[in-house]
């Protein structure tokens, strides 16, 4: 062997070894690991309270009730009793289900209630103030869950939130900033000062004794402590004084619905997600089933081709969302057809790697901007093997901004999730049609996608996100990160994200996204929007590791926290 060959071989060996060493030493950025049980939510106090319930022997459903009410106190921007939500669950034996406790339109709501005489949308009335409020569902939802699955007394589950409201929460930097951002609208909507519209600074403690009293009434009288009696009086008086239409009859008639989740296979995985009135499950199924034949794992993560494929699947799915989806109690939804492989492959016939499809060629609609606001998602797995995935919301940050002073809580602005006028975008830029028009007692279409994934009959992942229309695409990207790109749960939730929703016809990127792909995408005709855009989603998720331990992914975009034992 001559000198050159020896040098070459040594070089190759060195290269191989160093590559191996780099691979081996590339430290995975793992989130919190726990052996038994975990809660990941938007706030540390809430995750701790939920976990504590499980330490006392409670199950994931008990923990859900306690976590949810803790979020009401410690995360008033989205944690709520004045809003609604969805829960997807999977029991240790593999049984799954979904609870819909979405808000409902008041009985005297009408199809054209946000239109001016000339037929224009009175957009602000569906977004802010008393007319924007749907009949809240959260308390009915929590009591229904507790009735079916709870093992610890409701009093014990409510008490930690009462204590938190009485003792106070220490506010974070992000919270102080948010309170100050919304100060003006709090004052404008409520026509007087409210608890949250003071000069709050990070580190200050906010006590909310009136909210503690509301929770006491709920503890004593059950769901009637919210839907009847004093709390109901407080809500109705406040809403009607500000020109709203919610009555005591609306509150008394609120009901929850158990729904069959959307369940579908993606490669060898079983995905369980929220059915209508959320669009989440159907859109996730459509997008994943559309990209399945392309074997997306062969493309580099967040590369041009990766983005192209996902965007084209998203574009087609959101166009369908807009036309077909609404409250299943009011409209027939062709779910089977919408998620059938045959239909989806036909839909992709117009896809071309060399040229962006134009959204205007799929169907027509007008273009508008986008505003990001708040909802909250939490994921729980208990030591019995049950899991719950919950997304709950007031819709926008602090909902309608209407604050029930005497009760200490905000009311939602969920009415904006209806399509006030076909073809006119709502605050998330989403276009709706007749299927999502307003009717008394109807539920507005949602994008909230609490999701659970099972692999080979075993629990694999629990996840979800806030983010309005970007919820679905956020959940989607986390699923792909885990199933195809070998990321840890923490890496996955931290990754930069992008989003396309058919209209407006552009791809939104988070500011942290690598801009190197923008040029090549533009060349193919894609429009890029990284202006006016902060973050896309905020995922709190749990991954079951191969050895059965749990890894929490707490999104660094917020104060989110995983707690486990
Ligand atoms: O149900 C929906 O899809 C919306 N109301 C969710 C709003 C939301 O996620 C705002 N948060 N970022």
Short mmCIF file of N, CA, C and O and ligand atoms in Angstrom, two decimals, residues 102 321 372-375 393 395-396 414 417 428 445-448 466-468 471, ligand 1:
data_model
loop_
_atom_site.label_atom_id
_atom_site.label_comp_id
_atom_site.label_asym_id
_atom_site.label_seq_id
_atom_site.Cartn_x
_atom_site.Cartn_y
_atom_site.Cartn_z
N UNK A 102 -68.43 23.11 23.01
CA UNK A 102 -68.29 24.35 22.26
C UNK A 102 -69.43 25.30 22.61
O UNK A 102 -70.55 24.86 22.89
N UNK A 321 -62.85 22.91 3.72
CA UNK A 321 -63.31 23.34 5.06
C UNK A 321 -64.33 24.45 4.92
O UNK A 321 -65.39 24.45 5.51
N UNK A 372 -53.22 37.01 15.10
CA UNK A 372 -53.03 35.86 15.98
C UNK A 372 -53.51 36.18 17.38
O UNK A 372 -53.27 37.26 17.89
N UNK A 373 -54.21 35.25 17.98
CA UNK A 373 -54.70 35.50 19.34
C UNK A 373 -54.54 34.27 20.19
O UNK A 373 -53.67 33.47 19.97
N UNK A 374 -55.40 34.10 21.17
CA UNK A 374 -55.14 33.07 22.16
C UNK A 374 -56.26 32.07 22.39
O UNK A 374 -57.43 32.41 22.38
N UNK A 375 -55.84 30.89 22.62
CA UNK A 375 -56.64 29.73 23.01
C UNK A 375 -55.66 28.97 23.88
O UNK A 375 -54.52 29.39 24.01
N UNK A 393 -61.03 27.55 24.76
CA UNK A 393 -60.81 28.89 24.22
C UNK A 393 -61.87 29.91 24.61
O UNK A 393 -63.01 29.55 24.93
N UNK A 395 -61.71 32.28 22.26
CA UNK A 395 -61.44 32.69 20.88
C UNK A 395 -60.30 33.70 20.89
O UNK A 395 -59.16 33.33 20.97
N UNK A 396 -60.59 35.00 20.79
CA UNK A 396 -59.50 35.98 20.83
C UNK A 396 -58.91 36.09 22.23
O UNK A 396 -59.43 35.50 23.18
N UNK A 414 -66.70 33.98 20.58
CA UNK A 414 -66.71 32.85 19.65
C UNK A 414 -67.63 33.05 18.46
O UNK A 414 -67.51 32.36 17.45
N UNK A 417 -66.40 33.00 14.95
CA UNK A 417 -66.04 31.77 14.22
C UNK A 417 -67.14 31.33 13.25
O UNK A 417 -66.95 30.44 12.44
N UNK A 428 -59.56 35.26 11.55
CA UNK A 428 -58.42 34.42 11.17
C UNK A 428 -58.26 34.36 9.65
O UNK A 428 -57.53 33.53 9.14
N UNK A 445 -68.12 26.82 13.64
CA UNK A 445 -67.05 25.92 13.20
C UNK A 445 -65.73 26.30 13.86
O UNK A 445 -65.43 27.48 14.03
N UNK A 446 -64.98 25.29 14.22
CA UNK A 446 -63.72 25.52 14.93
C UNK A 446 -62.55 24.88 14.17
O UNK A 446 -62.76 24.04 13.29
N UNK A 447 -61.34 25.28 14.54
CA UNK A 447 -60.15 24.60 14.02
C UNK A 447 -59.44 23.84 15.13
O UNK A 447 -58.37 23.25 14.89
N UNK A 448 -59.98 23.87 16.32
CA UNK A 448 -59.27 23.26 17.45
C UNK A 448 -59.14 21.75 17.22
O UNK A 448 -60.11 21.09 16.90
N UNK A 466 -53.14 26.07 20.39
CA UNK A 466 -53.98 27.21 20.02
C UNK A 466 -53.52 27.72 18.65
O UNK A 466 -52.61 27.13 18.06
N UNK A 467 -54.11 28.83 18.20
CA UNK A 467 -53.61 29.46 16.97
C UNK A 467 -54.66 29.65 15.90
O UNK A 467 -54.31 29.82 14.72
N UNK A 468 -55.95 29.59 16.26
CA UNK A 468 -57.01 29.83 15.27
C UNK A 468 -56.83 28.89 14.09
O UNK A 468 -56.64 27.68 14.25
N UNK A 471 -54.05 26.20 13.91
CA UNK A 471 -54.00 25.06 14.83
C UNK A 471 -53.76 23.76 14.06
O UNK A 471 -52.90 22.94 14.41
O1 LIG B 1 -62.26 27.44 17.58
C1 LIG B 1 -61.39 28.01 16.92
O2 LIG B 1 -60.88 27.52 15.94
C2 LIG B 1 -60.91 29.37 17.37
N1 LIG B 1 -61.93 30.01 18.14
C3 LIG B 1 -59.66 29.20 18.14
C4 LIG B 1 -59.07 30.52 18.50
C5 LIG B 1 -57.63 30.44 18.79
O3 LIG B 1 -57.01 29.42 18.70
C6 LIG B 1 -56.97 31.70 19.13
N2 LIG B 1 -55.64 31.41 19.61
N3 LIG B 1 -54.59 31.53 19.28
#
